[in-house]
Structures are given as structure tokens and as C-alpha cells.
mmCIF file of C-alpha atoms in Angstrom:
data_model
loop_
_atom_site.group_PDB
_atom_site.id
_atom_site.type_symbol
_atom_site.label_atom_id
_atom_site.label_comp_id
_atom_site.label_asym_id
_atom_site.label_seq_id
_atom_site.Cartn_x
_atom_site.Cartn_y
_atom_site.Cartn_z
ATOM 1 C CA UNK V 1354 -20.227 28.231 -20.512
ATOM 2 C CA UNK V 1355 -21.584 25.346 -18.372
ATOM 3 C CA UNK V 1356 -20.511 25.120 -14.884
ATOM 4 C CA UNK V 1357 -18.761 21.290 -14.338
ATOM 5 C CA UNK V 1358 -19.710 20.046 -10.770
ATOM 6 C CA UNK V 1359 -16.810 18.366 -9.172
ATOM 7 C CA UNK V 1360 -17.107 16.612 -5.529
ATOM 8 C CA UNK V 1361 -13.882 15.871 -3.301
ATOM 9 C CA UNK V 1362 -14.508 13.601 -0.594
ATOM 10 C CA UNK V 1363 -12.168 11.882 1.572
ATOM 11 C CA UNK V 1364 -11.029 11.475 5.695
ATOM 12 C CA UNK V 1365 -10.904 14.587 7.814
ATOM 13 C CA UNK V 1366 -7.354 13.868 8.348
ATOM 14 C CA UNK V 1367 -6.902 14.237 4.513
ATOM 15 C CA UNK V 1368 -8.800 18.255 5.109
ATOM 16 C CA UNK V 1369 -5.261 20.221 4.452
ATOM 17 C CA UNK V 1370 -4.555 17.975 1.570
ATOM 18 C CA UNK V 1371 -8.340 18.642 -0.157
ATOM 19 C CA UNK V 1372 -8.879 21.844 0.559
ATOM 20 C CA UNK V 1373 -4.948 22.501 -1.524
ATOM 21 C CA UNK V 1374 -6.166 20.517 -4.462
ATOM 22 C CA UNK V 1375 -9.716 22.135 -4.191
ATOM 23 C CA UNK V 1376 -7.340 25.688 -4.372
ATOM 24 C CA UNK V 1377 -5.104 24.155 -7.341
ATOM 25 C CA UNK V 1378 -8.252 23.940 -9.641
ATOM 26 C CA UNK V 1379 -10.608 26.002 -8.615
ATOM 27 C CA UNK V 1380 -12.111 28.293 -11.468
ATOM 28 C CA UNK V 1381 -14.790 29.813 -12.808
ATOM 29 C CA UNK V 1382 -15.906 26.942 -14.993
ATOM 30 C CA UNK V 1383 -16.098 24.692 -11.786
ATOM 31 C CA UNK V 1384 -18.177 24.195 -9.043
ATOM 32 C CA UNK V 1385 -16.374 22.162 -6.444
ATOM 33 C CA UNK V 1386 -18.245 20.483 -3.067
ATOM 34 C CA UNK V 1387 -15.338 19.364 -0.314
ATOM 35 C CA UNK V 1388 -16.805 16.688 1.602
ATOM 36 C CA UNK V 1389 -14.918 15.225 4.389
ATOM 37 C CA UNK V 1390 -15.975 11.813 6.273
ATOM 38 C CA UNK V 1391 -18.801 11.165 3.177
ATOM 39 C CA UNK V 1392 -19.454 7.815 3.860
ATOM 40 C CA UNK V 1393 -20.666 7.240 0.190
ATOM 41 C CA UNK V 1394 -20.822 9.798 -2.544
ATOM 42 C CA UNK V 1395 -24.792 9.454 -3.125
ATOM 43 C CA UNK V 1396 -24.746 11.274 0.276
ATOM 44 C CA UNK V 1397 -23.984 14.381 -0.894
ATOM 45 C CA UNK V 1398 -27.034 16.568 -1.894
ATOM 46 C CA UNK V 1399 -25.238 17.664 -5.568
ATOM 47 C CA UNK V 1400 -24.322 13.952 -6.159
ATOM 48 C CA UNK V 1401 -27.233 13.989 -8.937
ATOM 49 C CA UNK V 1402 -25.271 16.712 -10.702
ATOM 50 C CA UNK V 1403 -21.821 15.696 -10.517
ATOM 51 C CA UNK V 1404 -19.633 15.290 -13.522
ATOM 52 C CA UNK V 1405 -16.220 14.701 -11.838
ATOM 53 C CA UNK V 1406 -15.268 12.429 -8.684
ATOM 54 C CA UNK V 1407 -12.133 13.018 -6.300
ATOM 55 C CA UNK V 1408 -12.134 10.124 -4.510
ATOM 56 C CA UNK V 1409 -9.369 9.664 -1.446
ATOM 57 C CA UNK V 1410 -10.447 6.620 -0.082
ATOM 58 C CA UNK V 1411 -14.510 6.708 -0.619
ATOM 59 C CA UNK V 1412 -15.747 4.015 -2.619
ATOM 60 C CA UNK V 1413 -18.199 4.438 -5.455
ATOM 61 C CA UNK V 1414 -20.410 1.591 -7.043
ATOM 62 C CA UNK V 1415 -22.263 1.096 -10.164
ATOM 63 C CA UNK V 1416 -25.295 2.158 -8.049
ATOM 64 C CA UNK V 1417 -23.179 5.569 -7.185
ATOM 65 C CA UNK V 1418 -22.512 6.457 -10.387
ATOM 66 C CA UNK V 1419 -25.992 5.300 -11.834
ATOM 67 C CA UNK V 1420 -27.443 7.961 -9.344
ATOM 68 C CA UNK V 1421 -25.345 10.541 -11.170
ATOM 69 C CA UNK V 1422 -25.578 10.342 -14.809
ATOM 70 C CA UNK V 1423 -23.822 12.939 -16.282
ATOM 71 C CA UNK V 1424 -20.867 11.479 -14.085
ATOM 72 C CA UNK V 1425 -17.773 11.377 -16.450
ATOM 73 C CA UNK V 1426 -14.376 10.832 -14.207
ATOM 74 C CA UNK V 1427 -13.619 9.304 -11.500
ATOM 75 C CA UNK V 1428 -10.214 10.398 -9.847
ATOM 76 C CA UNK V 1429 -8.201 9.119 -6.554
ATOM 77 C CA UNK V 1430 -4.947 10.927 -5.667
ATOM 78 C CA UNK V 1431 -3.729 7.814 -3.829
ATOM 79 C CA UNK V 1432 -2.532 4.488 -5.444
ATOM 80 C CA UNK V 1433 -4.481 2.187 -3.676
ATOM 81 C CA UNK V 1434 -8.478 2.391 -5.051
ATOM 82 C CA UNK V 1435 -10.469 -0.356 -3.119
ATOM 83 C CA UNK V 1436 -14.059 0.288 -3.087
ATOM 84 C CA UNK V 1437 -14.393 1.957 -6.559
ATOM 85 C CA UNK V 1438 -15.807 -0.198 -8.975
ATOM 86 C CA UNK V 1439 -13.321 0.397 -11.713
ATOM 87 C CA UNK V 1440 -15.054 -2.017 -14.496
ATOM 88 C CA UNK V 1441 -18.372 -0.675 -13.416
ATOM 89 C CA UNK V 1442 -16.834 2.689 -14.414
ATOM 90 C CA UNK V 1443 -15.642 1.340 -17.798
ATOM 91 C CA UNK V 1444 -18.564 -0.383 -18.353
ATOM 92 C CA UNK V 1445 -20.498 3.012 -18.488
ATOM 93 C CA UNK V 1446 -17.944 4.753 -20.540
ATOM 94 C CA UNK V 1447 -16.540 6.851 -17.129
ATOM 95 C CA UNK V 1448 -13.133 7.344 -16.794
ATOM 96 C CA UNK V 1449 -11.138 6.020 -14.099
ATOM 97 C CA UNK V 1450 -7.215 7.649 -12.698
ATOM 98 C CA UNK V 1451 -5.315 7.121 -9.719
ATOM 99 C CA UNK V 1452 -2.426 8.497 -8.253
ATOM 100 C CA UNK V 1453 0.101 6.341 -10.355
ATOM 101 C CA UNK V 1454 3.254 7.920 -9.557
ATOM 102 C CA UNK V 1455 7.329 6.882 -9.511
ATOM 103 C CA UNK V 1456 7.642 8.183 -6.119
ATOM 104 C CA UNK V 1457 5.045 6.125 -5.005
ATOM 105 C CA UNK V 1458 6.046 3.415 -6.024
ATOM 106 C CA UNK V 1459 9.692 4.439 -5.090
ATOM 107 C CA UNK V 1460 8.956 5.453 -2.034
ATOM 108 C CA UNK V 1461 7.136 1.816 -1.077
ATOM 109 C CA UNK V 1462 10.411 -0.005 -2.442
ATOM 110 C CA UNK V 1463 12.737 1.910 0.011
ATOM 111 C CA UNK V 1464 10.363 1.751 3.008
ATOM 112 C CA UNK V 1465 10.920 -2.501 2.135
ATOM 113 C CA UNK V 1466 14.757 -2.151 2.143
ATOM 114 C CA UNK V 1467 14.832 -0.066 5.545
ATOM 115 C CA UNK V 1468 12.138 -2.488 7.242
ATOM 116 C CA UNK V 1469 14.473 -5.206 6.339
ATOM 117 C CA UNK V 1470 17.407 -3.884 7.422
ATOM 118 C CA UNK V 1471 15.276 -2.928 10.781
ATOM 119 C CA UNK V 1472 14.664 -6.199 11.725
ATOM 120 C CA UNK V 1473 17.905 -8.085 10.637
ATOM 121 C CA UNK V 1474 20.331 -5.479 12.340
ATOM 122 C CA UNK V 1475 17.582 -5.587 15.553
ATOM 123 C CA UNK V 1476 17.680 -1.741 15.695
ATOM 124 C CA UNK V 1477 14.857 -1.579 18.406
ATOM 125 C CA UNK V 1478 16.286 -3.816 20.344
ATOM 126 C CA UNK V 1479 19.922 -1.864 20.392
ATOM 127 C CA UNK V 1480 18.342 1.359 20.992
ATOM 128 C CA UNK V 1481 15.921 0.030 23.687
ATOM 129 C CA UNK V 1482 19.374 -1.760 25.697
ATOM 130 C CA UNK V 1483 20.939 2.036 25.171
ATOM 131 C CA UNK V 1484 18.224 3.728 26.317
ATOM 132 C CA UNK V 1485 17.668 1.119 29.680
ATOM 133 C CA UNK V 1486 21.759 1.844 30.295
ATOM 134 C CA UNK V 1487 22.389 -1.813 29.534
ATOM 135 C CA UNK V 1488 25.947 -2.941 28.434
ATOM 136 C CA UNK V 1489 26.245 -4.783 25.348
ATOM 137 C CA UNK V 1490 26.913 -8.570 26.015
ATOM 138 C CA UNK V 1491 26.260 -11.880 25.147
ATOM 139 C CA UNK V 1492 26.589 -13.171 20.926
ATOM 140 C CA UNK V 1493 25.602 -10.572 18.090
ATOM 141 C CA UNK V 1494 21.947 -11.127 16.896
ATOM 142 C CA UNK V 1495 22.028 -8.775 13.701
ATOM 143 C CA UNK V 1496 22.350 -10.439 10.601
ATOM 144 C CA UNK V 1497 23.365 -9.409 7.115
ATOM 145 C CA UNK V 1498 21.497 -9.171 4.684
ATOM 146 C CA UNK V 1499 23.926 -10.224 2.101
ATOM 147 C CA UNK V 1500 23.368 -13.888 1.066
ATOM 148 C CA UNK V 1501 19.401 -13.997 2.361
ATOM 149 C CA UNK V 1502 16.665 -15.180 -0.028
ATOM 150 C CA UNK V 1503 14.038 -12.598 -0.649
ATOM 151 C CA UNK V 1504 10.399 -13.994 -1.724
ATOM 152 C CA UNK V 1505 8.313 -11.281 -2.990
ATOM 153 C CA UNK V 1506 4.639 -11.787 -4.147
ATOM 154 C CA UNK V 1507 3.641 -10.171 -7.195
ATOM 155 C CA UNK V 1508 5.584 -8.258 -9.735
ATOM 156 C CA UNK V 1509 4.161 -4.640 -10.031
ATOM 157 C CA UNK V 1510 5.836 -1.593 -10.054
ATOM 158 C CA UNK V 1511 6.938 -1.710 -6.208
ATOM 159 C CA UNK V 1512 8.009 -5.311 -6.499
ATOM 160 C CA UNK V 1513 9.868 -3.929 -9.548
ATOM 161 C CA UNK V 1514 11.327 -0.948 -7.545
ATOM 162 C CA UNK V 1515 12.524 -3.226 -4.766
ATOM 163 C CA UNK V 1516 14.091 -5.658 -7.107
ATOM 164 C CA UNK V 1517 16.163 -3.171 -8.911
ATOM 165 C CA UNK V 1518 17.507 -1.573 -5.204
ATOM 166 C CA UNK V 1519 18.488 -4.934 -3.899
ATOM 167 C CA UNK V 1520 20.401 -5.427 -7.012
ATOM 168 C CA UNK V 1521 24.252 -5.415 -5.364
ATOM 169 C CA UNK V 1522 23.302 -7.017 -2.286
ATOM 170 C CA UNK V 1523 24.643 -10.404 -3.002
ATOM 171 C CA UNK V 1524 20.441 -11.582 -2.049
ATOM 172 C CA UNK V 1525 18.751 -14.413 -3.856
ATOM 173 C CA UNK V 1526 15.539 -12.913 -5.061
ATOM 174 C CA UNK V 1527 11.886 -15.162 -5.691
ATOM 175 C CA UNK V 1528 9.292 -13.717 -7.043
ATOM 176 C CA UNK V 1529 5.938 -15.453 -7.386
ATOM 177 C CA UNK V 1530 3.317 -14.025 -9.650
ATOM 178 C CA UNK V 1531 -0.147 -15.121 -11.115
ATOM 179 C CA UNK V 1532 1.194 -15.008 -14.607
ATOM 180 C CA UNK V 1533 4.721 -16.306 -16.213
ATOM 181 C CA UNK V 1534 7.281 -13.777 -16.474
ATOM 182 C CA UNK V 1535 10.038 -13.027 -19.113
ATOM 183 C CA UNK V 1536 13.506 -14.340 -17.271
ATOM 184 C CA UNK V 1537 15.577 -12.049 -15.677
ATOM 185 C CA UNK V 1538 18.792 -12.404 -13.928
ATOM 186 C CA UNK V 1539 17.910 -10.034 -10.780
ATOM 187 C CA UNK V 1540 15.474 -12.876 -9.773
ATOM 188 C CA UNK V 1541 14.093 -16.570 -10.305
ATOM 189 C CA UNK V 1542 9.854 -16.898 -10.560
ATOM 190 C CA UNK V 1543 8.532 -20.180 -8.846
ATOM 191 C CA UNK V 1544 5.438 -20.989 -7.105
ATOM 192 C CA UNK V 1545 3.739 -19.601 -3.952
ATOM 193 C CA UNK V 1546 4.286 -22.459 -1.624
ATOM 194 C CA UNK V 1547 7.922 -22.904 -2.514
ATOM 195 C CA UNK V 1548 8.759 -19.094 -2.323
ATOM 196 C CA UNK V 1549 6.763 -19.769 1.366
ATOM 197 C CA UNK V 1550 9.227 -22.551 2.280
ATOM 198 C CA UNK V 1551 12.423 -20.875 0.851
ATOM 199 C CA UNK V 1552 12.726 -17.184 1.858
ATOM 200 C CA UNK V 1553 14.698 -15.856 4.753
ATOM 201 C CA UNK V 1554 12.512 -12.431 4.067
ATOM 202 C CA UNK V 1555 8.659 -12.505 2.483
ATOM 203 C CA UNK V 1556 6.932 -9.221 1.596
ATOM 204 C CA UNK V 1557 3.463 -9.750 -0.416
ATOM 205 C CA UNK V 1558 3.469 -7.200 -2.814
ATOM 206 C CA UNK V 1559 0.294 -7.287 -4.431
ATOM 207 C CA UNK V 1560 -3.512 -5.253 -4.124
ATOM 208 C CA UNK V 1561 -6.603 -6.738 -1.939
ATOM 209 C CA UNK V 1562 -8.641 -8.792 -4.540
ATOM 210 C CA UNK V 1563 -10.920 -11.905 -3.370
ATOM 211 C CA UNK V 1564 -8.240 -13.960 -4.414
ATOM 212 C CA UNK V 1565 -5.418 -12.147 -2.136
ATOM 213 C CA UNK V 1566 -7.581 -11.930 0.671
ATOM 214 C CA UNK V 1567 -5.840 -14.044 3.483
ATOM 215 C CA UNK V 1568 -3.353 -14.885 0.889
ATOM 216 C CA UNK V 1569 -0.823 -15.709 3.550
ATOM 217 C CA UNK V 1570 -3.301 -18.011 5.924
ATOM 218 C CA UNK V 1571 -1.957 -19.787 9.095
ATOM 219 C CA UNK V 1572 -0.813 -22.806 7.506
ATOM 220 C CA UNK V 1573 1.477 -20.990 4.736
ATOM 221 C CA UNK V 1574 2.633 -18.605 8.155
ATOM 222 C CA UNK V 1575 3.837 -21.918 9.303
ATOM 223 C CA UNK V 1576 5.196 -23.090 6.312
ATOM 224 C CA UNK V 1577 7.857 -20.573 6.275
ATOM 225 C CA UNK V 1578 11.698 -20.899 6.990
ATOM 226 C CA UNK V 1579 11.731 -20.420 11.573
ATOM 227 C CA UNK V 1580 12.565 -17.215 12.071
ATOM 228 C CA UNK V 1581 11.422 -15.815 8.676
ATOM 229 C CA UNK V 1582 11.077 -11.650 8.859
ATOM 230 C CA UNK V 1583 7.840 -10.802 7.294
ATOM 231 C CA UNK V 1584 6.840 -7.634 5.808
ATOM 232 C CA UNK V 1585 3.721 -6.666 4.676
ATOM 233 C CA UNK V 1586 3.481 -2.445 3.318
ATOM 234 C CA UNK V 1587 0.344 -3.423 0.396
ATOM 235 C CA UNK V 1588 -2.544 -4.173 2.537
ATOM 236 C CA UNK V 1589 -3.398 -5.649 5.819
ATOM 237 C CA UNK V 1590 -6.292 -8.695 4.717
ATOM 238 C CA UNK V 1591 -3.422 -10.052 2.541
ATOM 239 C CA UNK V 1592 -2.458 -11.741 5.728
ATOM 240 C CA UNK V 1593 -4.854 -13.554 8.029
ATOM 241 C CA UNK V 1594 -4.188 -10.839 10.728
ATOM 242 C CA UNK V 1595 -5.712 -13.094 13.851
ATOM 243 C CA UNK V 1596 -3.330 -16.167 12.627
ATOM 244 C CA UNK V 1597 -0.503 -13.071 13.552
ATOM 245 C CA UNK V 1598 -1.288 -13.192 17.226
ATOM 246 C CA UNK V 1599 -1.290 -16.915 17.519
ATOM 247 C CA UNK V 1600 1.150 -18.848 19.341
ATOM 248 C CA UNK V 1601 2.714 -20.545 17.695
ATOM 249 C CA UNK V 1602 2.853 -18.747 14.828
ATOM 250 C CA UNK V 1603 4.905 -16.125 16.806
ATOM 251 C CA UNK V 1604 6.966 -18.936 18.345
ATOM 252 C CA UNK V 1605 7.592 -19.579 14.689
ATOM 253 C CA UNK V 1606 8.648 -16.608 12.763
ATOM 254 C CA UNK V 1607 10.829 -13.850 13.023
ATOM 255 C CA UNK V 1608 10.178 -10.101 13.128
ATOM 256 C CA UNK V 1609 6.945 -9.034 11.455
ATOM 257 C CA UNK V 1610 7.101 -5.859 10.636
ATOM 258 C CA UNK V 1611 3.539 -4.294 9.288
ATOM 259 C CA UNK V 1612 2.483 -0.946 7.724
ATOM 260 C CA UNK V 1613 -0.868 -2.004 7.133
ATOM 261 C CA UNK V 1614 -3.681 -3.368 8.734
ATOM 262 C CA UNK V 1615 -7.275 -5.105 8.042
ATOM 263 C CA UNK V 1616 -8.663 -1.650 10.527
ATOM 264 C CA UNK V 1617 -6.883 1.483 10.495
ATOM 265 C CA UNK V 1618 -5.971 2.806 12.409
ATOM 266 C CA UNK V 1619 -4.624 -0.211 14.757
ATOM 267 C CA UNK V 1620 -7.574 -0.044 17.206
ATOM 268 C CA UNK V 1621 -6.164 0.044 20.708
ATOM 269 C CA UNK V 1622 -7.148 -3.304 21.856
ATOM 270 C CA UNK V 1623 -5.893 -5.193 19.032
ATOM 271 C CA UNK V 1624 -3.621 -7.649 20.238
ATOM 272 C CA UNK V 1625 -0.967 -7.403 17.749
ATOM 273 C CA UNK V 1626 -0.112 -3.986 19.995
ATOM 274 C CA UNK V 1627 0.993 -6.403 22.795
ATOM 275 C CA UNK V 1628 4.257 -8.486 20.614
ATOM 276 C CA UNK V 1629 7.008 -7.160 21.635
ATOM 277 C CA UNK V 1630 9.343 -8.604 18.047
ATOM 278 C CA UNK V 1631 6.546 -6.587 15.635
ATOM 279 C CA UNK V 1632 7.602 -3.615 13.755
ATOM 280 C CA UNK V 1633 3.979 -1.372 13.812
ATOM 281 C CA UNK V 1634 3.689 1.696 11.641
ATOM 282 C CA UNK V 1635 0.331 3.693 11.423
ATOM 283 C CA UNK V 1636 0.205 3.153 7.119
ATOM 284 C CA UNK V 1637 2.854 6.545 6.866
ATOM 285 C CA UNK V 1638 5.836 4.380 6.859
ATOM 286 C CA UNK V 1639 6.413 4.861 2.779
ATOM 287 C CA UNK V 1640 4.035 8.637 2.795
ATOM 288 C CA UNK V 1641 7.238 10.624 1.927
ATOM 289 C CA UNK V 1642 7.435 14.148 0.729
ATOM 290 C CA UNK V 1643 8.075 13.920 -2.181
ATOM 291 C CA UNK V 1644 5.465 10.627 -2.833
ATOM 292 C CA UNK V 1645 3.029 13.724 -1.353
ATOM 293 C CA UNK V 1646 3.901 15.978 -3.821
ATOM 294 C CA UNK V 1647 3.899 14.024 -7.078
ATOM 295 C CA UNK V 1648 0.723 12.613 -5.724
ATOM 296 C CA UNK V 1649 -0.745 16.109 -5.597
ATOM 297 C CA UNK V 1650 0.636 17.062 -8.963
ATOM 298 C CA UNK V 1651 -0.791 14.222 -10.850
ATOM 299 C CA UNK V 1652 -4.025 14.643 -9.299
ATOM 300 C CA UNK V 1653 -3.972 18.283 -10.498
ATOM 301 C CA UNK V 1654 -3.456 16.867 -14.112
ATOM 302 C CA UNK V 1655 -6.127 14.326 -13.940
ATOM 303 C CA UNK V 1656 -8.850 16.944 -12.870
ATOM 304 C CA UNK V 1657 -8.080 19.230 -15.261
ATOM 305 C CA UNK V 1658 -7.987 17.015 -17.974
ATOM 306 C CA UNK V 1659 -11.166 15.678 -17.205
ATOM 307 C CA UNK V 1660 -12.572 19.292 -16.634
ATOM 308 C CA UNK V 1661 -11.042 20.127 -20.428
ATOM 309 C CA UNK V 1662 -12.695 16.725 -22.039
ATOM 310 C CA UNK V 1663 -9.096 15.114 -22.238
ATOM 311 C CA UNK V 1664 -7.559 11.845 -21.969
ATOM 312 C CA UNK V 1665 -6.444 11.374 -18.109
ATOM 313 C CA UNK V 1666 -3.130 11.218 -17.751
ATOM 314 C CA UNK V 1667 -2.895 7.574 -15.437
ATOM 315 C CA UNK V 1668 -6.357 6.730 -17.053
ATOM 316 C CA UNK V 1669 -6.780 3.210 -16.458
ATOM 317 C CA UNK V 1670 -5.931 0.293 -17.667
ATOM 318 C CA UNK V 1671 -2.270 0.062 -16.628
ATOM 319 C CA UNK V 1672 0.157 -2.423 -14.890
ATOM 320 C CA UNK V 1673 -0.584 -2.822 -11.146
ATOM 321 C CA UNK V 1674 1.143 -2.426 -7.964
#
């Protein structure tokens, strides 16, 4: 019986995670090498040897996966997969899975409602007058969100997800996407620049491609409704983070309200730390327990089917986010 090489690489804050999957398929027909903070997988002495990949958040290019030739799966238990050259992989007959999971997905579209209903009820701001002893005067500032318009860029399975949760809201939902969708009644498709100019609420929904990157620039920042809420839980370069600490920008919009950043962590200096309307979480806000475990599971599946030969069970190609 031939021994099967496997590598698992990923952050040391990931260790507990790795070293369980590591546990969940360990056998006597593998030999597995944790590596934690591997900047790139050709770093690892067995690299040359290596017939299965476990990616969490390591990229791997053509070059990677040239150096190891009998290299035969590539596998990420996470959704996102930036920095693995997926049609490199395909291109040398390599398959490709990530962690494409309901509660992922799930989990994403209710982290979207509660963000929303964050910043239009001004929660901070009504715990932070408790908290100071303040009285409650002066106008309510919480809005409904019954009757707000909802843009949401792209139409993957969390834009999906959202959709079908806001269904009984009594929202008007836009959804702008690269490619012309079947009609629906839960929501109406039109163009970037006029889901920009109409939505009360915008969440970009979509993965970090050249043509996403600083998607939503200055300009379309400022071409949004005053007082707009904007959400962004798919990857910080979508928006043009500096344009975020501008001005007038800030002057501008409403609460923005951001699970993701172009460096993460935040970095302690960044001045996006110092706006007191923002909504920061540390890219956790949708990492539920149960998104963990189904991410774990299917992970599990994919490594064992490559170890067996098998198809992979979210083997690429597939609908995205």
C-alpha cells in the first residue's frame, strides 16, 4: 500500500482547528505534515512529494503545484479561496474543493439582517447613552426597516440566503449582477450605478476578482442615497477602504458597518478605528458554530475522497458566493 502525503497549512490561530481535522483522517495509508504560518506551500521540505493540499488561507500557484507533481487535490475548509489558482489546478487535471456549505452561506445572510437592523435601530448608540446614565431625550433616530430599498451586488448563494430572509419585511430588494437573471418577485435586477443611487441599504455580495477590486470607489460612495448604511461581510478591497475615511464621504453616508478588511486583522493605526458611526468586526461576525462544524465535516469528506481516488464532494465548478 502506498503511503499518500497530505500537507495542512494554514494561520496559527487556525492550530486547534488543523490539528482536529489532521485527527479526523489520520490513518495508516496517510502521511500528514501540519504546517502553521507556511507562507507558501513550496516551503515545506515534503512539498515535492505531496499528493493532497489542505489549504486554510495559503495560496498555491501553477508554479506550487508544478514543484509537486504527483499533486492531485487541492482542498480549503473555508469558502473564500483567494490565492489558489483554481484554473491553474484544472488546467493540470488537479482537483479543486472548498468549504461550500448551507451554513455558510446561512450564516453570512443572517449576520446581513442583524448588521442592518444594528445600524437602523442605532443599538450602540442606546446602549452607550445607558451605559453613560444618560436619559433618553430629544426625537427617535431608529428607523424601520420595513419599506427601505435593499441593493445587493451579486446573486450567489449568500445574496440568495439574504433575499429569501428579508422576504416579509415589506423591503424593496435590487440586485445587480454581471449576468441577466430569470425574474423573480422577491427582487428587481438593474444596473450598478442605479442600485448605487437608489438603496437606503447596499451590501456587495460578491468574491475579490480584478474586476471587484475597488468596486465601490469614492465617486459611487458618493453617489449613494445621504445617509445610506453600508455593509460589506465578502471582502474588504471590494471597497476603496481609504475613500472610507474621507470626509466627506463620512459626512455623506450613514453607518458603515464592516466585517472585512483589505489587512486583517484591522492594524491598530488604521484610521477607520477612529469613526465613531462604523460598525467594526474582526472577520468572526458570520463564524458561527454550526458554519464551524459543517465546515469541518465537509472538509473531512473532501480529504477522504481524494485519499480514496473519488470525486470531491464541492469539487469545483459550482455557483459562487
Amino acid at each position: 500500500m502506498r503511503i499518500q502525503k497530505i500537507v495542512i497549512a494554514g494561520p496559527p490561530s487556525a492550530e486547534a482547528f488543523l490539528k482536529k481535522l489532521a485527527s479526523a483522517i489520520a490513518s495508516d495509508e496517510v502521511d500528514i505534515d501540519l504546517q502553521l504560518g507556511l507562507a507558501a506551500p513550496a516551503d515545506t521540505p515534503c512539498w515535492s512529494e505531496t499528493q493532497i493540499f489542505v489549504s486554510f488561507g495559503v495560496p498555491c500557484s501553477g508554479a506550487d503545484m508544478d514543484a509537486a507533481p504527483g499533486l492531485k487535490a487541492i482542498i480549503t475548509p473555508s469558502l473564500g479561496y483567494e490565492g489558489i489558482d483554481v484554473d491553474a489546478a484544472q488546467g493540470r487535471g488537479i482537483a479543486f474543493a472548498n468549504g461550500r456549505v448551507a451554513e455558510n452561506f446561512e450564516s453570512v445572510a443572517e449576520a446581513a439582517m442583524l448588521l442592518m437592523l444594528t445600524a437602523l435601530y442605532r443599538l450602540r448608540d442606546a446602549e452607550e447613552r445607558l451605559r453613560r446614565g444618560d436619559a433618553r431625550s430629544g426625537p427617535p433616530r431608529a428607523r424601520m426597516l420595513k419599506g427601505k430599498t435593499i441593493g445587493i451586488i451579486g446573486y450567489g448563494n449568500i445574496a440568495k440566503a439574504l433575499i429569501k430572509r428579508l422576504d416579509g419585511w415589506d423591503t424593496r430588494v435590487l440586485v445587480s449582477n454581471r449576468s441577466k437573471l430569470p425574474s423573480s418577485p422577491g427582487f428587481a435586477q438593474c444596473d450598478l450605478d442605479t442600485l448605487i443611487a437608489a438603496s437606503d441599504i447596499v451590501l456587495p455580495l460578491v468574491p475579490l476578482t480584478p474586476e471587484t477590486d475597488k468596486l465601490l470607489s469614492r465617486s459611487r460612495l458618493l453617489a449613494m442615497k445621504p445617509g445610506t448604511i453600508l455593509i460589506n461581510l465578502s471582502r474588504g478591497a471590494i471597497i476603496d477602504e481609504a475613500a472610507l475615511t474621507d470626509p466627506e464621504v463620512i459626512e455623506h453616508l450613514g453607518t458603515i458597518a464592516l466585517d472585512v478588511f483589505k489587512t486583517e486583522p484591522l492594524p491598530l493605526d488604521n484610521p477607520l478605528r477612529d469613526l465613531p458611526d462604523h460598525i467594526l468586526t474582526n472577520h468572526e461576525i458570520s463564524h458561527t458554530q454550526e458554519n464551524l462544524g459543517a465546515l469541518f465535516a465537509v472538509a473531512v469528506e473532501n480529504i477522504e475522497a481524494a485519499i480514496a481516488g473519488a470525486p470531491l464532494p464541492t469539487a469545483f465548478p459550482a455557483s459562487g458566493r
